[in-house]
Short mmCIF file of N, CA and C in Angstrom, two decimals:
data_model
loop_
_atom_site.label_atom_id
_atom_site.label_comp_id
_atom_site.label_asym_id
_atom_site.label_seq_id
_atom_site.Cartn_x
_atom_site.Cartn_y
_atom_site.Cartn_z
N MET L 1 166.68 97.21 52.65
CA MET L 1 167.15 98.73 51.95
C MET L 1 166.04 99.44 53.30
N ILE L 2 167.19 100.34 53.19
CA ILE L 2 167.08 101.42 53.85
C ILE L 2 166.42 102.73 53.48
N ASP L 3 167.25 103.43 52.24
CA ASP L 3 166.54 104.05 52.02
C ASP L 3 167.62 104.43 50.25
N GLY L 4 167.67 105.04 48.96
CA GLY L 4 168.25 104.95 47.93
C GLY L 4 169.91 105.05 48.24
N ASP L 5 170.24 105.20 49.16
CA ASP L 5 171.77 105.17 49.19
C ASP L 5 172.39 104.84 50.22
N THR L 6 171.61 103.75 50.99
CA THR L 6 171.42 102.95 52.24
C THR L 6 171.26 101.81 52.40
N ILE L 7 172.18 100.94 52.13
CA ILE L 7 171.65 99.50 52.52
C ILE L 7 171.91 98.79 53.74
N GLU L 8 171.22 97.73 54.19
CA GLU L 8 171.80 96.81 55.17
C GLU L 8 172.17 95.76 54.91
N ILE L 9 173.22 95.23 55.32
CA ILE L 9 173.60 94.10 55.11
C ILE L 9 174.41 93.19 56.28
N ARG L 10 173.46 92.20 56.79
CA ARG L 10 173.68 91.70 57.89
C ARG L 10 173.58 92.17 59.47
N ALA L 11 172.77 93.16 59.39
CA ALA L 11 172.06 94.53 60.35
C ALA L 11 173.47 95.32 60.46
N THR L 12 174.40 95.50 59.35
CA THR L 12 175.27 96.96 59.19
C THR L 12 174.76 97.85 58.41
N ARG L 13 174.45 98.73 58.54
CA ARG L 13 174.13 99.74 57.60
C ARG L 13 175.08 100.53 56.79
N VAL L 14 174.73 100.38 55.41
CA VAL L 14 176.30 100.48 54.37
C VAL L 14 175.74 101.84 53.76
N ARG L 15 176.41 102.61 53.55
CA ARG L 15 176.03 104.01 53.28
C ARG L 15 177.14 103.81 51.60
N LEU L 16 176.55 103.99 50.50
CA LEU L 16 177.00 103.63 49.14
C LEU L 16 178.12 105.02 49.10
N PHE L 17 179.45 105.07 48.57
CA PHE L 17 180.25 105.90 48.58
C PHE L 17 180.16 106.81 47.55
N GLY L 18 179.81 108.08 47.73
CA GLY L 18 180.45 109.05 46.59
C GLY L 18 178.95 109.74 46.12
N ILE L 19 177.80 109.34 46.42
CA ILE L 19 176.72 109.76 45.47
C ILE L 19 175.49 110.18 46.85
N ASP L 20 174.37 110.94 46.62
CA ASP L 20 173.53 111.13 47.45
C ASP L 20 172.07 110.87 46.69
N ALA L 21 171.10 110.38 47.29
CA ALA L 21 170.09 110.17 46.63
C ALA L 21 169.14 110.78 47.78
N PRO L 22 167.89 111.33 47.00
CA PRO L 22 166.75 112.19 47.94
C PRO L 22 166.52 111.09 49.11
N GLU L 23 166.30 112.24 50.01
CA GLU L 23 165.42 111.63 51.01
C GLU L 23 164.25 110.71 50.85
N HIS L 24 163.53 109.79 52.25
CA HIS L 24 162.68 109.12 51.51
C HIS L 24 161.48 110.05 51.45
N ASP L 25 161.37 111.26 52.16
CA ASP L 25 160.11 111.60 52.30
C ASP L 25 160.29 113.16 51.28
N GLN L 26 161.60 113.20 50.48
CA GLN L 26 161.76 114.36 49.78
C GLN L 26 161.18 114.22 48.45
N LEU L 27 160.70 115.07 47.83
CA LEU L 27 159.50 115.41 46.81
C LEU L 27 160.38 115.91 45.62
N CYS L 28 160.08 115.35 44.29
CA CYS L 28 161.12 116.31 43.14
C CYS L 28 159.82 116.79 42.22
N HIS L 29 160.23 117.27 41.14
CA HIS L 29 159.20 117.66 40.22
C HIS L 29 159.37 116.91 38.95
N ASP L 30 158.30 116.49 38.12
CA ASP L 30 158.76 115.75 37.02
C ASP L 30 158.87 117.04 35.84
N ARG L 31 158.77 116.41 34.28
CA ARG L 31 159.14 117.35 33.63
C ARG L 31 157.55 118.11 33.39
N HIS L 32 156.43 117.91 33.89
CA HIS L 32 155.31 118.62 34.00
C HIS L 32 154.68 119.47 35.03
N GLY L 33 156.24 119.44 36.15
CA GLY L 33 155.97 120.26 37.52
C GLY L 33 155.09 119.47 38.40
N GLU L 34 154.69 118.44 38.15
CA GLU L 34 153.86 117.64 39.14
C GLU L 34 155.06 116.84 40.16
N ARG L 35 154.63 117.04 41.44
CA ARG L 35 155.48 116.42 42.60
C ARG L 35 155.47 115.07 42.48
N TYR L 36 156.25 114.30 42.94
CA TYR L 36 156.51 112.84 43.09
C TYR L 36 157.38 112.14 44.21
N ARG L 37 157.32 111.29 44.78
CA ARG L 37 158.35 110.79 45.93
C ARG L 37 159.45 110.13 45.36
N CYS L 38 160.49 111.25 44.81
CA CYS L 38 161.83 110.68 44.50
C CYS L 38 162.56 109.80 45.21
N GLY L 39 162.28 110.31 46.33
CA GLY L 39 163.57 109.29 47.42
C GLY L 39 162.69 107.95 47.51
N GLN L 40 161.48 107.89 47.43
CA GLN L 40 160.96 106.77 47.53
C GLN L 40 160.75 105.71 46.27
N ILE L 41 160.78 106.63 45.26
CA ILE L 41 161.29 106.05 43.82
C ILE L 41 162.65 105.17 43.73
N ALA L 42 163.80 105.90 44.48
CA ALA L 42 165.01 105.87 44.58
C ALA L 42 165.25 104.30 45.09
N SER L 43 164.71 104.40 46.32
CA SER L 43 164.71 103.45 47.39
C SER L 43 163.84 102.03 46.97
N ASN L 44 162.90 102.05 46.08
CA ASN L 44 162.32 101.20 45.56
C ASN L 44 163.05 100.20 44.41
N ALA L 45 163.82 101.41 43.53
CA ALA L 45 164.32 100.96 42.57
C ALA L 45 165.51 100.39 42.72
N LEU L 46 166.29 100.60 43.80
CA LEU L 46 167.67 100.09 44.09
C LEU L 46 166.89 98.39 44.72
N ALA L 47 165.97 98.45 45.40
CA ALA L 47 165.46 96.97 45.92
C ALA L 47 165.15 95.99 45.00
N ALA L 48 164.59 96.90 44.01
CA ALA L 48 163.94 96.03 42.87
C ALA L 48 165.21 95.36 42.03
N PHE L 49 166.43 96.33 41.98
CA PHE L 49 167.51 96.12 41.32
C PHE L 49 168.45 95.05 41.86
N ILE L 50 168.58 95.29 43.07
CA ILE L 50 169.36 94.16 43.62
C ILE L 50 168.71 92.73 43.88
N GLY L 51 166.86 92.78 44.22
CA GLY L 51 166.51 91.63 44.18
C GLY L 51 166.91 90.36 44.69
N ARG L 52 167.51 89.34 44.26
CA ARG L 52 168.28 88.56 45.42
C ARG L 52 169.85 88.29 44.94
N GLN L 53 170.34 88.89 44.10
CA GLN L 53 171.41 89.08 44.08
C GLN L 53 172.15 89.34 45.41
N THR L 54 173.39 88.91 45.02
CA THR L 54 174.52 88.86 46.23
C THR L 54 175.52 90.26 46.08
N VAL L 55 175.07 91.09 47.06
CA VAL L 55 175.65 92.24 47.08
C VAL L 55 177.35 92.23 48.04
N ALA L 56 178.24 92.47 47.13
CA ALA L 56 179.46 92.78 47.51
C ALA L 56 179.93 93.93 48.02
N CYS L 57 180.33 94.31 49.08
CA CYS L 57 181.07 95.55 49.35
C CYS L 57 182.48 95.83 50.00
N VAL L 58 183.01 96.98 49.50
CA VAL L 58 184.30 97.06 50.00
C VAL L 58 184.51 98.48 50.71
N GLU L 59 185.01 98.04 51.78
CA GLU L 59 184.49 99.39 52.73
C GLU L 59 185.75 100.61 52.45
N VAL L 60 185.08 101.85 52.42
CA VAL L 60 185.87 102.79 52.53
C VAL L 60 186.06 103.83 53.69
N ASP L 61 185.41 103.89 54.35
CA ASP L 61 185.28 104.80 55.52
C ASP L 61 184.13 104.60 56.15
N HIS L 62 183.71 105.09 57.43
CA HIS L 62 182.80 105.36 58.58
C HIS L 62 182.33 106.96 58.41
N ASP L 63 180.75 106.85 58.54
CA ASP L 63 180.29 108.66 58.53
C ASP L 63 180.07 108.72 59.79
N GLN L 64 179.92 109.67 60.10
CA GLN L 64 179.49 110.58 61.57
C GLN L 64 178.30 109.81 62.50
N TYR L 65 177.71 109.13 61.89
CA TYR L 65 176.39 107.98 62.30
C TYR L 65 176.75 106.80 62.70
N GLY L 66 178.28 106.33 62.14
CA GLY L 66 178.70 105.16 62.52
C GLY L 66 178.42 104.06 60.92
N ARG L 67 177.68 104.25 60.55
CA ARG L 67 177.49 103.74 59.05
C ARG L 67 179.10 103.51 58.34
N THR L 68 178.88 102.44 57.67
CA THR L 68 179.87 101.60 56.81
C THR L 68 179.60 102.43 55.43
N ILE L 69 180.76 103.40 55.03
CA ILE L 69 180.91 103.79 53.81
C ILE L 69 181.80 102.96 52.60
N ALA L 70 180.71 102.64 51.62
CA ALA L 70 181.24 101.26 50.72
C ALA L 70 181.12 101.49 49.15
N VAL L 71 181.84 101.07 48.61
CA VAL L 71 181.58 100.95 47.17
C VAL L 71 181.05 99.40 47.08
N CYS L 72 179.69 99.32 46.85
CA CYS L 72 178.81 97.87 46.82
C CYS L 72 178.56 97.58 45.09
N SER L 73 178.56 96.64 44.92
CA SER L 73 178.34 95.96 43.77
C SER L 73 177.21 94.46 43.69
N ALA L 74 176.37 94.66 42.65
CA ALA L 74 175.45 93.41 42.60
C ALA L 74 175.78 93.14 41.30
N GLY L 75 176.09 91.91 41.31
CA GLY L 75 176.90 91.00 40.28
C GLY L 75 178.11 91.79 39.86
N LYS L 76 178.44 92.58 38.81
CA LYS L 76 179.42 93.36 38.41
C LYS L 76 178.91 94.57 38.25
N VAL L 77 177.92 94.93 38.81
CA VAL L 77 177.25 96.42 38.59
C VAL L 77 177.42 97.06 39.94
N ASP L 78 178.49 98.46 39.79
CA ASP L 78 178.62 99.01 40.57
C ASP L 78 177.26 100.09 41.17
N LEU L 79 176.59 99.53 42.42
CA LEU L 79 175.27 100.09 42.87
C LEU L 79 175.08 101.59 42.83
N ALA L 80 176.25 102.74 43.08
CA ALA L 80 176.01 103.85 42.87
C ALA L 80 176.18 104.46 41.68
N ASP L 81 177.09 103.77 40.66
CA ASP L 81 177.14 104.11 39.29
C ASP L 81 175.56 103.98 38.86
N TRP L 82 175.04 102.57 38.80
CA TRP L 82 173.79 102.53 38.68
C TRP L 82 172.59 103.41 39.18
N LEU L 83 172.55 104.01 40.06
CA LEU L 83 171.47 105.03 40.66
C LEU L 83 171.87 106.27 39.97
N VAL L 84 173.35 106.39 39.90
CA VAL L 84 173.35 107.71 39.48
C VAL L 84 172.96 108.20 38.14
N ARG L 85 173.66 106.65 37.07
CA ARG L 85 173.31 106.72 35.70
C ARG L 85 171.98 106.72 35.30
N GLY L 86 170.85 106.47 36.50
CA GLY L 86 169.38 106.50 36.20
C GLY L 86 168.84 107.46 36.61
N GLY L 87 169.58 108.49 37.25
CA GLY L 87 168.79 109.43 37.65
C GLY L 87 168.17 109.30 39.14
N LEU L 88 168.51 108.54 39.76
CA LEU L 88 167.89 108.06 40.85
C LEU L 88 168.62 108.74 42.10
N ALA L 89 170.12 109.00 41.86
CA ALA L 89 170.95 109.87 43.00
C ALA L 89 171.56 110.73 42.15
N ILE L 90 172.70 111.28 42.59
CA ILE L 90 173.74 112.46 42.17
C ILE L 90 174.84 112.10 42.81
N ASP L 91 175.96 112.34 41.68
CA ASP L 91 177.16 112.54 42.26
C ASP L 91 177.59 113.58 43.55
N TRP L 92 178.31 113.21 44.16
CA TRP L 92 178.29 114.02 45.29
C TRP L 92 179.81 114.23 45.47
N PRO L 93 180.45 115.23 44.85
CA PRO L 93 181.58 115.61 44.75
C PRO L 93 182.54 115.93 45.83
N ARG L 94 181.81 116.19 46.72
CA ARG L 94 182.49 116.36 47.85
C ARG L 94 183.04 115.43 48.57
N TYR L 95 182.63 114.40 48.15
CA TYR L 95 183.12 112.93 48.83
C TYR L 95 183.46 111.92 47.53
N SER L 96 182.90 112.10 46.40
CA SER L 96 183.36 111.07 45.49
C SER L 96 184.74 111.68 44.70
N LYS L 97 184.93 113.17 44.65
CA LYS L 97 186.06 113.56 44.12
C LYS L 97 185.70 113.84 42.33
N GLY L 98 184.26 113.26 42.02
CA GLY L 98 183.91 113.24 40.51
C GLY L 98 183.92 111.76 40.14
N ASP L 99 184.23 110.79 41.03
CA ASP L 99 184.13 109.12 40.73
C ASP L 99 182.38 109.21 39.39
N TYR L 100 181.52 109.75 40.20
CA TYR L 100 180.22 109.60 39.48
C TYR L 100 179.79 110.81 38.57
N ALA L 101 180.80 111.68 38.22
CA ALA L 101 180.23 112.76 37.26
C ALA L 101 180.20 112.25 36.15
N PRO L 102 180.63 111.37 35.40
CA PRO L 102 180.47 110.57 33.93
C PRO L 102 179.16 110.40 33.63
N ALA L 103 178.80 109.62 34.62
CA ALA L 103 177.24 108.83 35.03
C ALA L 103 176.39 109.74 35.21
N GLU L 104 176.49 110.81 35.96
CA GLU L 104 175.30 112.05 36.32
C GLU L 104 175.40 112.95 34.77
N ALA L 105 176.46 113.21 34.02
CA ALA L 105 176.59 113.97 33.16
C ALA L 105 175.43 112.82 31.83
N GLU L 106 175.25 111.57 32.06
CA GLU L 106 174.97 110.88 30.83
C GLU L 106 173.54 110.97 31.41
N ALA L 107 173.45 110.79 32.74
CA ALA L 107 171.83 110.92 32.85
C ALA L 107 170.89 112.36 32.60
N ARG L 108 172.12 113.27 33.09
CA ARG L 108 171.32 114.81 32.95
C ARG L 108 171.12 114.95 31.15
N ALA L 109 172.09 114.53 30.37
CA ALA L 109 172.45 114.50 28.52
C ALA L 109 170.49 113.98 28.65
N LYS L 110 170.65 112.60 28.96
CA LYS L 110 169.35 111.80 28.72
C LYS L 110 168.04 112.43 29.41
N GLN L 111 167.85 113.48 30.29
CA GLN L 111 167.31 113.54 30.93
C GLN L 111 166.48 112.30 32.05
N THR L 112 167.12 111.71 32.52
CA THR L 112 166.95 110.29 32.78
C THR L 112 166.37 110.35 34.44
N GLY L 113 165.25 109.79 35.03
CA GLY L 113 165.10 110.12 36.25
C GLY L 113 164.81 111.44 36.81
N MET L 114 165.63 111.89 38.05
CA MET L 114 165.21 113.36 38.45
C MET L 114 165.73 114.40 37.54
N TRP L 115 166.63 114.15 36.26
CA TRP L 115 166.91 115.10 35.56
C TRP L 115 165.52 115.46 34.51
N SER L 116 165.09 114.93 34.57
CA SER L 116 163.76 114.84 33.70
C SER L 116 162.92 116.25 34.22
N GLY L 117 163.14 116.68 35.39
CA GLY L 117 162.59 117.61 35.92
C GLY L 117 163.22 118.42 36.90
N ARG L 118 162.96 118.84 38.00
CA ARG L 118 163.80 119.73 39.06
C ARG L 118 163.80 119.17 40.12
N PHE L 119 165.02 119.38 41.01
CA PHE L 119 164.93 118.89 42.65
C PHE L 119 165.87 119.68 42.86
N VAL L 120 165.79 119.69 44.55
CA VAL L 120 166.91 120.04 45.26
C VAL L 120 167.87 118.90 45.69
N GLU L 121 168.67 119.68 45.65
CA GLU L 121 170.04 118.34 46.10
C GLU L 121 169.63 117.91 47.71
N PRO L 122 169.80 116.63 47.44
CA PRO L 122 169.74 115.83 49.05
C PRO L 122 170.14 116.51 49.87
N TRP L 123 171.57 116.72 50.13
CA TRP L 123 172.39 117.37 51.14
C TRP L 123 171.82 118.72 51.62
N ARG L 124 170.92 119.54 50.27
CA ARG L 124 170.53 120.91 50.69
C ARG L 124 169.33 120.49 51.12
N TYR L 125 168.48 119.89 50.94
CA TYR L 125 166.87 119.22 51.42
C TYR L 125 167.50 118.90 52.88
N ARG L 126 168.07 118.07 53.27
CA ARG L 126 168.70 117.79 54.64
C ARG L 126 168.80 118.78 55.66
N GLN L 127 169.44 120.06 54.80
CA GLN L 127 170.10 121.31 55.73
C GLN L 127 168.79 121.87 56.04
N CYS L 128 167.84 122.01 55.09
CA CYS L 128 166.63 122.72 55.26
C CYS L 128 165.83 122.04 56.18
N ILE L 129 165.65 120.80 56.46
CA ILE L 129 164.63 120.21 57.14
C ILE L 129 165.32 120.35 58.97
N ALA L 130 167.00 120.44 58.73
CA ALA L 130 167.52 120.38 59.89
C ALA L 130 167.06 121.68 60.51
N ALA L 131 166.93 122.75 59.95
CA ALA L 131 166.44 124.37 59.94
C ALA L 131 165.12 124.62 60.67
N GLY L 132 164.48 123.11 60.47
CA GLY L 132 162.95 123.48 60.54
C GLY L 132 161.94 123.59 59.83
N GLY L 133 162.36 123.03 58.23
CA GLY L 133 161.72 123.34 57.26
C GLY L 133 160.76 121.98 57.17
N ARG L 134 159.55 121.94 56.59
CA ARG L 134 158.58 121.29 56.25
C ARG L 134 159.16 120.46 54.89
N PRO L 135 159.05 118.98 54.65
CA PRO L 135 159.07 118.31 53.79
C PRO L 135 158.71 118.99 52.29
N ASP L 136 157.71 119.36 52.23
CA ASP L 136 157.18 119.84 50.77
C ASP L 136 158.12 121.66 50.58
N ALA L 137 158.22 122.06 51.81
CA ALA L 137 158.80 123.58 51.32
C ALA L 137 160.32 123.09 50.97
N CYS L 138 160.84 122.37 51.88
CA CYS L 138 162.34 121.95 51.63
C CYS L 138 162.49 121.57 50.00
N SER L 139 161.42 120.72 49.87
CA SER L 139 161.80 120.19 48.22
C SER L 139 161.52 120.97 47.40
N SER L 140 160.93 122.10 47.50
CA SER L 140 160.86 123.27 46.83
C SER L 140 161.51 124.89 46.95
N ASP L 141 162.70 124.66 47.92
CA ASP L 141 163.42 125.55 48.38
C ASP L 141 164.27 126.40 47.12
N ALA L 142 163.71 127.46 46.30
CA ALA L 142 164.52 128.06 45.36
C ALA L 142 165.75 128.76 46.06
N ASN L 143 166.06 128.89 47.59
CA ASN L 143 166.80 129.67 47.79
C ASN L 143 167.92 128.73 48.85
N SER L 144 167.53 127.21 48.09
CA SER L 144 168.53 126.41 48.51
C SER L 144 169.81 126.36 47.88
N GLY L 145 169.72 126.72 46.91
CA GLY L 145 171.24 126.73 45.67
C GLY L 145 171.04 125.33 44.80
N THR L 146 171.66 125.63 43.75
CA THR L 146 171.87 124.79 43.18
C THR L 146 173.24 124.58 42.37
N ARG L 147 173.14 123.45 41.93
CA ARG L 147 174.66 122.97 41.40
C ARG L 147 174.28 123.71 39.64
N ARG L 148 175.65 123.83 39.07
CA ARG L 148 175.55 124.17 37.84
C ARG L 148 175.17 123.42 36.75
N GLY L 149 174.25 123.05 35.96
CA GLY L 149 173.48 122.71 34.91
C GLY L 149 172.20 122.01 35.58
N MET L 150 171.96 122.14 36.91
CA MET L 150 170.61 121.79 37.53
C MET L 150 169.56 122.82 37.08
N ARG L 151 168.59 122.17 36.98
CA ARG L 151 167.09 123.17 36.70
C ARG L 151 166.93 123.90 38.40
N PRO L 152 167.00 125.29 38.31
CA PRO L 152 166.50 125.65 39.63
C PRO L 152 165.11 125.37 40.00
N LEU L 153 164.60 125.16 41.31
CA LEU L 153 163.08 125.07 41.41
C LEU L 153 162.68 126.44 42.12
N GLU L 154 161.50 126.87 41.54
CA GLU L 154 160.85 127.76 42.04
C GLU L 154 159.78 127.79 43.30
N ALA L 155 160.15 128.78 44.06
CA ALA L 155 159.07 128.77 45.29
C ALA L 155 157.88 128.88 45.10
N HIS L 156 157.10 128.18 46.06
CA HIS L 156 155.87 128.09 45.78
C HIS L 156 154.85 128.87 46.85
#
């Protein structure tokens, strides 16, 4: 397991299509405002879910880092859908064209995982880090922008 949306199969890094999970050092806020390592939780949950199951992937594309982009499943469960439905990742409409929007809407309505509190979208978190920000500040950047329906984070 590499992180919450990237797995390794026979020494090949595979990025799950259409979703974005928090980065390994990204922090989210739970319903009480307490910070937690949401990226680490997503990665650990995916590893536990996969366990010893066989993972099958259908390649869709390659990203700028040379990783394979694929739709992957364990058993008959689409891993990306499972992550988004569990509030461990979000639909990335820029790439998914909304394929995982229903799963995200369900997680949001049930306040599952990250949706029980507040978080910065993983792609905005990465932009902040690339601009020289620290993980704690980038995890709370109120100026990072939010998607409709997401509870904005307040700057500390």
